PDB file of C-alpha atoms and ligand atoms in Angstrom:
ATOM      1  CA  MET I  28    -218.533 -58.883 -68.740  1.00 71.00           C
ATOM      2  CA  THR I  29    -221.639 -56.714 -68.317  1.00 79.00           C
ATOM      3  CA  LEU I  30    -224.199 -58.102 -65.876  1.00 89.00           C
ATOM      4  CA  SER I  31    -227.550 -58.846 -67.457  1.00 89.00           C
ATOM      5  CA  ASN I  32    -229.922 -58.577 -64.482  1.00 93.00           C
ATOM      6  CA  HIS I  33    -232.034 -55.474 -64.174  1.00 96.00           C
ATOM      7  CA  TYR I  34    -233.409 -54.474 -60.770  1.00 98.00           C
ATOM      8  CA  PRO I  35    -236.123 -51.792 -61.044  1.00 98.00           C
ATOM      9  CA  SER I  36    -236.059 -51.310 -57.242  1.00 98.00           C
ATOM     10  CA  LEU I  37    -232.486 -49.967 -57.470  1.00 98.00           C
ATOM     11  CA  LYS I  38    -233.355 -47.119 -59.838  1.00 98.00           C
ATOM     12  CA  ASN I  39    -232.765 -43.778 -58.059  1.00 98.00           C
ATOM     13  CA  LYS I  40    -231.903 -45.547 -54.808  1.00 98.00           C
ATOM     14  CA  VAL I  41    -229.061 -43.800 -52.966  1.00 99.00           C
ATOM     15  CA  VAL I  42    -226.189 -46.266 -52.582  1.00 99.00           C
ATOM     16  CA  PHE I  43    -223.125 -45.522 -50.450  1.00 99.00           C
ATOM     17  CA  ILE I  44    -219.991 -47.559 -51.210  1.00 99.00           C
ATOM     18  CA  SER I  45    -216.747 -47.423 -49.227  1.00 99.00           C
ATOM     19  CA  GLY I  46    -213.474 -48.044 -51.060  1.00 98.00           C
ATOM     20  CA  GLY I  47    -215.121 -47.550 -54.448  1.00 98.00           C
ATOM     21  CA  ALA I  48    -212.184 -46.181 -56.441  1.00 98.00           C
ATOM     22  CA  THR I  49    -210.469 -49.454 -57.352  1.00 98.00           C
ATOM     23  CA  GLY I  50    -210.860 -53.227 -57.356  1.00 98.00           C
ATOM     24  CA  ILE I  51    -214.181 -54.812 -56.468  1.00 98.00           C
ATOM     25  CA  GLY I  52    -215.404 -51.447 -55.162  1.00 98.00           C
ATOM     26  CA  ALA I  53    -214.972 -49.818 -58.578  1.00 98.00           C
ATOM     27  CA  ASN I  54    -216.942 -52.637 -60.163  1.00 98.00           C
ATOM     28  CA  LEU I  55    -219.679 -52.154 -57.542  1.00 98.00           C
ATOM     29  CA  VAL I  56    -219.853 -48.427 -58.332  1.00 98.00           C
ATOM     30  CA  GLU I  57    -220.202 -49.143 -62.048  1.00 98.00           C
ATOM     31  CA  ALA I  58    -222.730 -51.951 -61.543  1.00 98.00           C
ATOM     32  CA  PHE I  59    -225.023 -49.758 -59.414  1.00 98.00           C
ATOM     33  CA  CYS I  60    -224.674 -46.843 -61.852  1.00 98.00           C
ATOM     34  CA  ARG I  61    -225.763 -49.193 -64.651  1.00 98.00           C
ATOM     35  CA  GLN I  62    -228.906 -49.820 -62.559  1.00 98.00           C
ATOM     36  CA  GLN I  63    -229.391 -46.028 -62.469  1.00 98.00           C
ATOM     37  CA  ALA I  64    -228.959 -45.883 -58.731  1.00 98.00           C
ATOM     38  CA  ARG I  65    -227.642 -42.644 -57.260  1.00 98.00           C
ATOM     39  CA  VAL I  66    -224.194 -43.734 -56.153  1.00 99.00           C
ATOM     40  CA  ALA I  67    -221.888 -41.984 -53.691  1.00 99.00           C
ATOM     41  CA  PHE I  68    -218.503 -43.512 -52.983  1.00 99.00           C
ATOM     42  CA  VAL I  69    -215.552 -42.734 -50.739  1.00 99.00           C
ATOM     43  CA  ASP I  70    -211.879 -43.555 -51.044  1.00 99.00           C
ATOM     44  CA  ILE I  71    -208.414 -42.061 -50.654  1.00 98.00           C
ATOM     45  CA  GLN I  72    -207.266 -42.708 -54.232  1.00 98.00           C
ATOM     46  CA  ASP I  73    -208.533 -39.497 -55.844  1.00 98.00           C
ATOM     47  CA  ASP I  74    -207.009 -39.997 -59.310  1.00 98.00           C
ATOM     48  CA  GLU I  75    -208.429 -43.502 -59.592  1.00 98.00           C
ATOM     49  CA  ALA I  76    -211.821 -42.226 -58.462  1.00 99.00           C
ATOM     50  CA  GLN I  77    -211.827 -39.531 -61.147  1.00 98.00           C
ATOM     51  CA  LYS I  78    -210.773 -42.060 -63.815  1.00 98.00           C
ATOM     52  CA  LEU I  79    -213.643 -44.317 -62.796  1.00 98.00           C
ATOM     53  CA  ILE I  80    -216.156 -41.473 -63.008  1.00 98.00           C
ATOM     54  CA  ALA I  81    -214.871 -40.533 -66.476  1.00 98.00           C
ATOM     55  CA  THR I  82    -215.319 -44.143 -67.639  1.00 98.00           C
ATOM     56  CA  ILE I  83    -218.834 -44.439 -66.237  1.00 98.00           C
ATOM     57  CA  GLU I  84    -219.859 -41.106 -67.803  1.00 98.00           C
ATOM     58  CA  HIS I  85    -219.404 -42.763 -71.186  1.00 98.00           C
ATOM     59  CA  ILE I  86    -221.700 -45.706 -70.427  1.00 97.00           C
ATOM     60  CA  ALA I  87    -225.046 -45.161 -72.117  1.00 97.00           C
ATOM     61  CA  GLY I  88    -227.937 -45.154 -69.651  1.00 97.00           C
ATOM     62  CA  ALA I  89    -225.759 -45.227 -66.532  1.00 98.00           C
ATOM     63  CA  SER I  90    -226.000 -42.647 -63.765  1.00 98.00           C
ATOM     64  CA  THR I  91    -222.891 -40.685 -62.774  1.00 98.00           C
ATOM     65  CA  PRO I  92    -221.458 -41.431 -59.328  1.00 98.00           C
ATOM     66  CA  VAL I  93    -220.365 -38.786 -56.833  1.00 98.00           C
ATOM     67  CA  TYR I  94    -216.979 -39.110 -55.151  1.00 99.00           C
ATOM     68  CA  PHE I  95    -215.906 -37.897 -51.714  1.00 98.00           C
ATOM     69  CA  HIS I  96    -212.340 -38.100 -50.455  1.00 99.00           C
ATOM     70  CA  CYS I  97    -212.561 -39.774 -47.058  1.00 99.00           C
ATOM     71  CA  ASP I  98    -209.937 -41.630 -45.081  1.00 98.00           C
ATOM     72  CA  LEU I  99    -212.109 -44.138 -43.253  1.00 98.00           C
ATOM     73  CA  VAL I 100    -209.831 -44.087 -40.259  1.00 98.00           C
ATOM     74  CA  ASP I 101    -211.243 -40.601 -39.617  1.00 98.00           C
ATOM     75  CA  ILE I 102    -214.705 -41.380 -38.231  1.00 98.00           C
ATOM     76  CA  ASP I 103    -215.709 -37.701 -37.909  1.00 98.00           C
ATOM     77  CA  ARG I 104    -215.017 -37.227 -41.619  1.00 98.00           C
ATOM     78  CA  LEU I 105    -216.974 -40.409 -42.457  1.00 99.00           C
ATOM     79  CA  ARG I 106    -219.969 -39.166 -40.447  1.00 98.00           C
ATOM     80  CA  ALA I 107    -219.768 -35.746 -42.149  1.00 99.00           C
ATOM     81  CA  VAL I 108    -219.685 -37.325 -45.628  1.00 99.00           C
ATOM     82  CA  ILE I 109    -222.656 -39.573 -44.848  1.00 99.00           C
ATOM     83  CA  ASP I 110    -224.626 -36.553 -43.589  1.00 98.00           C
ATOM     84  CA  ASP I 111    -223.619 -34.611 -46.696  1.00 98.00           C
ATOM     85  CA  VAL I 112    -224.778 -37.428 -48.999  1.00 98.00           C
ATOM     86  CA  GLY I 113    -228.105 -37.621 -47.171  1.00 98.00           C
ATOM     87  CA  ALA I 114    -228.649 -33.866 -47.495  1.00 98.00           C
ATOM     88  CA  SER I 115    -227.377 -33.334 -51.035  1.00 98.00           C
ATOM     89  CA  ILE I 116    -228.318 -36.589 -52.827  1.00 98.00           C
ATOM     90  CA  GLY I 117    -231.001 -38.109 -50.610  1.00 98.00           C
ATOM     91  CA  PRO I 118    -231.369 -40.583 -47.745  1.00 99.00           C
ATOM     92  CA  ILE I 119    -229.049 -43.561 -48.141  1.00 99.00           C
ATOM     93  CA  GLY I 120    -231.001 -46.779 -48.765  1.00 99.00           C
ATOM     94  CA  VAL I 121    -228.048 -49.097 -49.391  1.00 99.00           C
ATOM     95  CA  LEU I 122    -224.739 -49.130 -47.533  1.00 99.00           C
ATOM     96  CA  ILE I 123    -221.876 -51.258 -48.803  1.00 99.00           C
ATOM     97  CA  ASN I 124    -218.954 -51.582 -46.386  1.00 99.00           C
ATOM     98  CA  ASN I 125    -216.387 -52.709 -48.941  1.00 98.00           C
ATOM     99  CA  ALA I 126    -213.130 -50.900 -48.099  1.00 98.00           C
ATOM    100  CA  ALA I 127    -210.319 -52.946 -46.595  1.00 98.00           C
ATOM    101  CA  SER I 128    -206.577 -53.449 -46.646  1.00 98.00           C
ATOM    102  CA  ASP I 129    -204.987 -56.900 -46.711  1.00 95.00           C
ATOM    103  CA  THR I 130    -201.371 -55.813 -46.192  1.00 95.00           C
ATOM    104  CA  ARG I 131    -199.383 -58.803 -44.922  1.00 95.00           C
ATOM    105  CA  HIS I 132    -197.736 -58.751 -41.492  1.00 96.00           C
ATOM    106  CA  ASP I 133    -195.823 -61.121 -39.229  1.00 97.00           C
ATOM    107  CA  PHE I 134    -197.713 -61.356 -35.915  1.00 97.00           C
ATOM    108  CA  ARG I 135    -194.425 -61.354 -34.000  1.00 98.00           C
ATOM    109  CA  SER I 136    -193.642 -57.781 -34.969  1.00 97.00           C
ATOM    110  CA  VAL I 137    -197.118 -56.237 -34.707  1.00 98.00           C
ATOM    111  CA  THR I 138    -197.171 -53.211 -32.392  1.00 98.00           C
ATOM    112  CA  GLU I 139    -200.249 -51.818 -30.644  1.00 98.00           C
ATOM    113  CA  ASP I 140    -200.337 -48.918 -33.093  1.00 98.00           C
ATOM    114  CA  TYR I 141    -200.159 -51.202 -36.114  1.00 98.00           C
ATOM    115  CA  TRP I 142    -202.845 -53.481 -34.682  1.00 98.00           C
ATOM    116  CA  ASN I 143    -205.167 -50.523 -34.109  1.00 98.00           C
ATOM    117  CA  GLU I 144    -204.492 -49.270 -37.622  1.00 98.00           C
ATOM    118  CA  ARG I 145    -205.420 -52.670 -39.142  1.00 98.00           C
ATOM    119  CA  ILE I 146    -208.653 -52.799 -37.124  1.00 98.00           C
ATOM    120  CA  ASN I 147    -209.479 -49.202 -38.002  1.00 98.00           C
ATOM    121  CA  ILE I 148    -209.003 -49.751 -41.735  1.00 98.00           C
ATOM    122  CA  ASN I 149    -210.757 -53.106 -41.849  1.00 98.00           C
ATOM    123  CA  LEU I 150    -213.456 -53.131 -39.173  1.00 98.00           C
ATOM    124  CA  ARG I 151    -214.195 -49.979 -37.168  1.00 98.00           C
ATOM    125  CA  HIS I 152    -215.437 -47.762 -40.024  1.00 99.00           C
ATOM    126  CA  ALA I 153    -218.086 -50.335 -40.971  1.00 99.00           C
ATOM    127  CA  PHE I 154    -219.780 -50.048 -37.584  1.00 99.00           C
ATOM    128  CA  PHE I 155    -219.762 -46.254 -37.570  1.00 99.00           C
ATOM    129  CA  ALA I 156    -221.022 -46.101 -41.150  1.00 99.00           C
ATOM    130  CA  ILE I 157    -223.956 -48.309 -40.120  1.00 99.00           C
ATOM    131  CA  GLN I 158    -224.619 -46.121 -37.093  1.00 99.00           C
ATOM    132  CA  ALA I 159    -224.509 -42.992 -39.282  1.00 99.00           C
ATOM    133  CA  VAL I 160    -226.840 -44.269 -42.050  1.00 98.00           C
ATOM    134  CA  HIS I 161    -229.399 -45.641 -39.595  1.00 98.00           C
ATOM    135  CA  ALA I 162    -231.392 -42.397 -39.271  1.00 98.00           C
ATOM    136  CA  GLN I 163    -231.471 -41.996 -43.062  1.00 98.00           C
ATOM    137  CA  MET I 164    -232.744 -45.554 -43.554  1.00 99.00           C
ATOM    138  CA  LEU I 165    -235.449 -44.885 -40.955  1.00 98.00           C
ATOM    139  CA  LEU I 166    -236.713 -42.032 -43.147  1.00 98.00           C
ATOM    140  CA  LEU I 167    -237.034 -44.534 -46.017  1.00 98.00           C
ATOM    141  CA  GLY I 168    -238.782 -47.177 -43.900  1.00 98.00           C
ATOM    142  CA  GLY I 169    -235.915 -49.637 -44.365  1.00 98.00           C
ATOM    143  CA  GLY I 170    -232.658 -50.346 -46.120  1.00 98.00           C
ATOM    144  CA  SER I 171    -229.989 -52.871 -46.991  1.00 99.00           C
ATOM    145  CA  ILE I 172    -226.480 -53.081 -45.532  1.00 99.00           C
ATOM    146  CA  ILE I 173    -223.776 -55.295 -46.984  1.00 99.00           C
ATOM    147  CA  ASN I 174    -220.607 -56.008 -45.008  1.00 99.00           C
ATOM    148  CA  PHE I 175    -217.739 -57.448 -47.011  1.00 99.00           C
ATOM    149  CA  GLY I 176    -216.225 -60.568 -45.475  1.00 98.00           C
ATOM    150  CA  SER I 177    -213.436 -62.809 -46.698  1.00 98.00           C
ATOM    151  CA  MET I 178    -212.797 -66.533 -47.061  1.00 96.00           C
ATOM    152  CA  SER I 179    -209.216 -66.001 -45.837  1.00 95.00           C
ATOM    153  CA  TRP I 180    -209.919 -66.700 -42.167  1.00 97.00           C
ATOM    154  CA  TYR I 181    -211.975 -69.827 -42.948  1.00 96.00           C
ATOM    155  CA  GLU I 182    -208.873 -71.112 -44.709  1.00 93.00           C
ATOM    156  CA  CYS I 183    -206.541 -70.233 -41.825  1.00 96.00           C
ATOM    157  CA  GLN I 184    -204.547 -67.895 -44.031  1.00 95.00           C
ATOM    158  CA  GLY I 185    -201.533 -66.583 -42.162  1.00 97.00           C
ATOM    159  CA  ASN I 186    -199.558 -63.341 -42.186  1.00 97.00           C
ATOM    160  CA  MET I 187    -202.577 -61.060 -41.979  1.00 97.00           C
ATOM    161  CA  THR I 188    -204.112 -61.477 -38.506  1.00 98.00           C
ATOM    162  CA  GLY I 189    -205.290 -57.855 -38.353  1.00 98.00           C
ATOM    163  CA  TYR I 190    -207.232 -58.440 -41.559  1.00 98.00           C
ATOM    164  CA  THR I 191    -208.562 -61.927 -40.812  1.00 98.00           C
ATOM    165  CA  THR I 192    -209.631 -60.904 -37.297  1.00 98.00           C
ATOM    166  CA  SER I 193    -211.468 -57.894 -38.756  1.00 98.00           C
ATOM    167  CA  LYS I 194    -213.191 -59.982 -41.404  1.00 98.00           C
ATOM    168  CA  ALA I 195    -214.374 -62.485 -38.790  1.00 98.00           C
ATOM    169  CA  GLY I 196    -215.532 -59.484 -36.758  1.00 98.00           C
ATOM    170  CA  LEU I 197    -217.567 -58.153 -39.676  1.00 98.00           C
ATOM    171  CA  GLU I 198    -219.506 -61.398 -39.835  1.00 98.00           C
ATOM    172  CA  GLY I 199    -220.133 -61.103 -36.108  1.00 98.00           C
ATOM    173  CA  MET I 200    -221.243 -57.507 -36.621  1.00 98.00           C
ATOM    174  CA  THR I 201    -223.762 -58.641 -39.226  1.00 99.00           C
ATOM    175  CA  ARG I 202    -225.225 -61.249 -36.889  1.00 98.00           C
ATOM    176  CA  GLY I 203    -225.073 -58.964 -33.883  1.00 98.00           C
ATOM    177  CA  LEU I 204    -226.950 -56.096 -35.546  1.00 98.00           C
ATOM    178  CA  ALA I 205    -229.476 -58.001 -37.660  1.00 98.00           C
ATOM    179  CA  ARG I 206    -232.074 -58.170 -34.869  1.00 98.00           C
ATOM    180  CA  ASP I 207    -231.598 -54.562 -33.740  1.00 98.00           C
ATOM    181  CA  LEU I 208    -231.946 -53.315 -37.321  1.00 98.00           C
ATOM    182  CA  GLY I 209    -234.614 -55.790 -38.380  1.00 98.00           C
ATOM    183  CA  THR I 210    -237.308 -54.062 -36.344  1.00 98.00           C
ATOM    184  CA  ASP I 211    -236.708 -51.015 -38.573  1.00 98.00           C
ATOM    185  CA  ARG I 212    -236.918 -53.171 -41.722  1.00 98.00           C
ATOM    186  CA  ILE I 213    -233.209 -52.719 -42.296  1.00 99.00           C
ATOM    187  CA  ARG I 214    -231.530 -55.831 -43.639  1.00 98.00           C
ATOM    188  CA  ILE I 215    -227.875 -56.619 -43.034  1.00 99.00           C
ATOM    189  CA  ASN I 216    -225.854 -59.388 -44.650  1.00 99.00           C
ATOM    190  CA  THR I 217    -222.250 -60.377 -45.189  1.00 99.00           C
ATOM    191  CA  LEU I 218    -220.996 -60.886 -48.731  1.00 98.00           C
ATOM    192  CA  THR I 219    -217.931 -63.106 -48.694  1.00 98.00           C
ATOM    193  CA  PRO I 220    -215.795 -63.277 -51.814  1.00 98.00           C
ATOM    194  CA  GLY I 221    -213.325 -66.031 -52.597  1.00 97.00           C
ATOM    195  CA  TRP I 222    -210.137 -65.080 -54.406  1.00 95.00           C
ATOM    196  CA  VAL I 223    -211.146 -62.371 -56.847  1.00 97.00           C
ATOM    197  CA  MET I 224    -208.883 -61.492 -59.736  1.00 96.00           C
ATOM    198  CA  THR I 225    -208.686 -57.729 -59.346  1.00 96.00           C
ATOM    199  CA  GLU I 226    -205.783 -55.921 -61.005  1.00 95.00           C
ATOM    200  CA  ARG I 227    -204.111 -55.563 -57.611  1.00 94.00           C
ATOM    201  CA  GLN I 228    -204.442 -59.257 -56.726  1.00 93.00           C
ATOM    202  CA  LEU I 229    -203.010 -60.240 -60.105  1.00 94.00           C
ATOM    203  CA  ARG I 230    -200.145 -57.767 -59.706  1.00 94.00           C
ATOM    204  CA  ASP I 231    -199.244 -58.476 -56.062  1.00 91.00           C
ATOM    205  CA  TRP I 232    -200.240 -62.018 -55.198  1.00 89.00           C
ATOM    206  CA  VAL I 233    -201.176 -64.295 -58.090  1.00 91.00           C
ATOM    207  CA  ASP I 234    -198.105 -66.045 -59.463  1.00 92.00           C
ATOM    208  CA  GLU I 235    -197.932 -69.432 -61.179  1.00 92.00           C
ATOM    209  CA  ASN I 236    -198.151 -71.353 -57.892  1.00 93.00           C
ATOM    210  CA  THR I 237    -201.183 -69.497 -56.596  1.00 90.00           C
ATOM    211  CA  ALA I 238    -202.882 -69.771 -59.986  1.00 90.00           C
ATOM    212  CA  GLU I 239    -202.459 -73.539 -59.642  1.00 95.00           C
ATOM    213  CA  GLU I 240    -203.827 -73.428 -56.102  1.00 93.00           C
ATOM    214  CA  ILE I 241    -206.905 -71.558 -57.323  1.00 93.00           C
ATOM    215  CA  HIS I 242    -207.431 -74.095 -60.090  1.00 93.00           C
ATOM    216  CA  ARG I 243    -207.107 -76.980 -57.642  1.00 96.00           C
ATOM    217  CA  SER I 244    -209.274 -75.472 -54.896  1.00 96.00           C
ATOM    218  CA  GLN I 245    -212.228 -74.060 -56.818  1.00 97.00           C
ATOM    219  CA  CYS I 246    -214.905 -76.542 -57.933  1.00 98.00           C
ATOM    220  CA  LEU I 247    -215.579 -74.134 -60.773  1.00 98.00           C
ATOM    221  CA  LYS I 248    -212.420 -73.675 -62.789  1.00 96.00           C
ATOM    222  CA  ASP I 249    -213.081 -70.195 -64.164  1.00 95.00           C
ATOM    223  CA  ARG I 250    -211.474 -67.197 -62.521  1.00 95.00           C
ATOM    224  CA  LEU I 251    -213.606 -65.318 -60.030  1.00 97.00           C
ATOM    225  CA  MET I 252    -214.035 -61.736 -61.253  1.00 98.00           C
ATOM    226  CA  PRO I 253    -215.263 -58.529 -59.574  1.00 98.00           C
ATOM    227  CA  GLU I 254    -218.539 -58.641 -61.523  1.00 98.00           C
ATOM    228  CA  ASP I 255    -219.318 -62.038 -59.937  1.00 98.00           C
ATOM    229  CA  ILE I 256    -219.268 -60.272 -56.584  1.00 98.00           C
ATOM    230  CA  SER I 257    -221.250 -57.277 -57.867  1.00 98.00           C
ATOM    231  CA  ALA I 258    -223.959 -59.654 -59.123  1.00 98.00           C
ATOM    232  CA  MET I 259    -224.590 -60.804 -55.547  1.00 98.00           C
ATOM    233  CA  ALA I 260    -224.351 -57.256 -54.182  1.00 98.00           C
ATOM    234  CA  LEU I 261    -227.039 -56.041 -56.620  1.00 98.00           C
ATOM    235  CA  PHE I 262    -229.352 -58.831 -55.496  1.00 98.00           C
ATOM    236  CA  LEU I 263    -228.736 -58.155 -51.795  1.00 98.00           C
ATOM    237  CA  ALA I 264    -229.311 -54.423 -52.290  1.00 98.00           C
ATOM    238  CA  SER I 265    -232.497 -54.879 -54.296  1.00 98.00           C
ATOM    239  CA  ASP I 266    -236.019 -55.535 -53.024  1.00 98.00           C
ATOM    240  CA  ASP I 267    -235.767 -59.038 -54.542  1.00 98.00           C
ATOM    241  CA  SER I 268    -233.880 -60.076 -51.402  1.00 98.00           C
ATOM    242  CA  LYS I 269    -236.349 -58.371 -49.063  1.00 98.00           C
ATOM    243  CA  MET I 270    -236.537 -61.336 -46.643  1.00 98.00           C
ATOM    244  CA  CYS I 271    -232.781 -61.990 -46.499  1.00 98.00           C
ATOM    245  CA  SER I 272    -231.008 -60.760 -43.391  1.00 99.00           C
ATOM    246  CA  ALA I 273    -228.334 -61.888 -40.912  1.00 98.00           C
ATOM    247  CA  GLN I 274    -226.799 -64.248 -43.482  1.00 98.00           C
ATOM    248  CA  ASN I 275    -223.441 -64.800 -45.114  1.00 98.00           C
ATOM    249  CA  PHE I 276    -223.527 -65.062 -48.906  1.00 98.00           C
ATOM    250  CA  ILE I 277    -220.384 -66.700 -50.268  1.00 98.00           C
ATOM    251  CA  VAL I 278    -219.242 -66.233 -53.862  1.00 98.00           C
ATOM    252  CA  ASP I 279    -216.040 -68.237 -54.221  1.00 98.00           C
ATOM    253  CA  GLY I 280    -216.440 -70.612 -57.149  1.00 98.00           C
ATOM    254  CA  GLY I 281    -216.896 -73.466 -54.667  1.00 98.00           C
ATOM    255  CA  TRP I 282    -213.565 -73.203 -52.855  1.00 96.00           C
ATOM    256  CA  ILE I 283    -212.870 -76.498 -51.044  1.00 93.00           C
TER     257      ILE I 283
HETATM  258  N1  NAD D 324    -209.917 -59.369 -53.989  1.00 90.30           N
HETATM  259  C1  NAD D 324    -210.109 -60.498 -53.309  1.00 90.30           C
HETATM  260  O1  NAD D 324    -209.651 -61.560 -53.709  1.00 90.30           O
HETATM  261  C2  NAD D 324    -210.916 -60.495 -52.034  1.00 90.30           C
HETATM  262  C3  NAD D 324    -211.064 -61.708 -51.354  1.00 90.30           C
HETATM  263  C4  NAD D 324    -211.832 -61.747 -50.189  1.00 90.30           C
HETATM  264  C5  NAD D 324    -212.414 -60.589 -49.718  1.00 90.30           C
HETATM  265  N2  NAD D 324    -212.250 -59.413 -50.393  1.00 90.30           N
HETATM  266  C6  NAD D 324    -212.887 -58.227 -49.832  1.00 90.30           C
HETATM  267  O2  NAD D 324    -213.572 -57.520 -50.848  1.00 90.30           O
HETATM  268  C7  NAD D 324    -213.453 -56.113 -50.628  1.00 90.30           C
HETATM  269  C8  NAD D 324    -212.818 -55.448 -51.825  1.00 90.30           C
HETATM  270  O3  NAD D 324    -211.608 -56.119 -52.116  1.00 90.30           O
HETATM  271  P1  NAD D 324    -210.529 -55.514 -53.114  1.00 90.30           P
HETATM  272  O4  NAD D 324    -209.616 -56.638 -53.429  1.00 90.30           O
HETATM  273  O5  NAD D 324    -211.172 -54.759 -54.207  1.00 90.30           O
HETATM  274  O6  NAD D 324    -209.768 -54.507 -52.105  1.00 90.30           O
HETATM  275  P2  NAD D 324    -208.612 -53.462 -52.432  1.00 90.30           P
HETATM  276  O7  NAD D 324    -207.729 -53.447 -51.250  1.00 90.30           O
HETATM  277  O8  NAD D 324    -207.987 -53.732 -53.742  1.00 90.30           O
HETATM  278  O9  NAD D 324    -209.440 -52.104 -52.556  1.00 90.30           O
HETATM  279  C9  NAD D 324    -210.047 -51.542 -51.451  1.00 90.30           C
HETATM  280  C10 NAD D 324    -210.372 -50.082 -51.712  1.00 90.30           C
HETATM  281  O10 NAD D 324    -210.494 -49.484 -50.421  1.00 90.30           O
HETATM  282  C11 NAD D 324    -209.742 -48.281 -50.425  1.00 90.30           C
HETATM  283  N3  NAD D 324    -209.253 -47.975 -49.088  1.00 90.30           N
HETATM  284  C12 NAD D 324    -208.290 -48.633 -48.402  1.00 90.30           C
HETATM  285  N4  NAD D 324    -208.058 -48.007 -47.232  1.00 90.30           N
HETATM  286  C13 NAD D 324    -208.879 -46.940 -47.190  1.00 90.30           C
HETATM  287  C14 NAD D 324    -209.101 -45.897 -46.247  1.00 90.30           C
HETATM  288  N5  NAD D 324    -208.386 -45.821 -45.109  1.00 90.30           N
HETATM  289  N6  NAD D 324    -210.033 -44.970 -46.517  1.00 90.30           N
HETATM  290  C15 NAD D 324    -210.742 -45.034 -47.671  1.00 90.30           C
HETATM  291  N7  NAD D 324    -210.584 -45.976 -48.594  1.00 90.30           N
HETATM  292  C16 NAD D 324    -209.651 -46.916 -48.367  1.00 90.30           C
HETATM  293  C17 NAD D 324    -208.602 -48.519 -51.381  1.00 90.30           C
HETATM  294  O11 NAD D 324    -208.037 -47.312 -51.833  1.00 90.30           O
HETATM  295  C18 NAD D 324    -209.277 -49.330 -52.470  1.00 90.30           C
HETATM  296  O12 NAD D 324    -209.834 -48.489 -53.466  1.00 90.30           O
HETATM  297  C19 NAD D 324    -212.618 -55.961 -49.354  1.00 90.30           C
HETATM  298  O13 NAD D 324    -213.472 -55.850 -48.253  1.00 90.30           O
HETATM  299  C20 NAD D 324    -211.843 -57.257 -49.288  1.00 90.30           C
HETATM  300  O14 NAD D 324    -211.472 -57.587 -47.982  1.00 90.30           O
HETATM  301  C21 NAD D 324    -211.500 -59.348 -51.529  1.00 90.30           C
END
């Protein structure tokens, strides 16, 4: 489904998206390109990133995104890419901290190294990306930051404590930075998806039982799709949400 809303304030805005090669991130990249934003995205899946760019190049009226290989565990590399984007494309006005990894793990066998890895993939990079874009947003007189949360920890989902702890932490990060950033007219919000039917989710996790669980739990019986999440991200990035900050915006089909 192609989103119908058009946000003039996003045209030519520089948008930085982490984990943009696949899943919800890929849909975000496409959605912002359709708004003619100048999109830079990072990931580690180079082939998928190139495939996405090739697809978007064929969309009439869309801008072409720029891809940088960046393992987000490497904070020096992340800082260098953000500086590069600012210098070569323009100051970043929208930061979307989307990248994550929900690999399952039994808490009994988690080592210190594995714990640190989970936190580094799911939480740490978001903070340092915010720190790195701050100076660029100051040049623009403001900006919008979107941290991706998850409903999983509200629902006490097990077998992924490194992930759920990080996602709870991201919400805390949003609240904890909103006042510091607000004085610079930088908005920061959490966008919390429910269970989104990306190709990977359908392949790895959604069997008949879970499909039934989704049907039972969502007030709205349609499947939640990446574009439903992008629709909220476009709004939060645009000037239409100029007085929204420090909040958590949930898009989950009414999961009860
Ligand atoms: N899909 C869902 O049902 C769902 C539910 C709740 C929350 N979310 C959140 O939405 C966001 C996107 O979800 P998704 O399902 O598309 O995620 P995903 O895991 O399918 O994709 C994440 C992207 O991040 C990239 N990535 C992972 N580790 C990286 C690293 N070290 N460096 C650079 N890139 C890296 C991956 O290659 C991938 O392209 C995540 O923050 C996720 O936690 C998703």
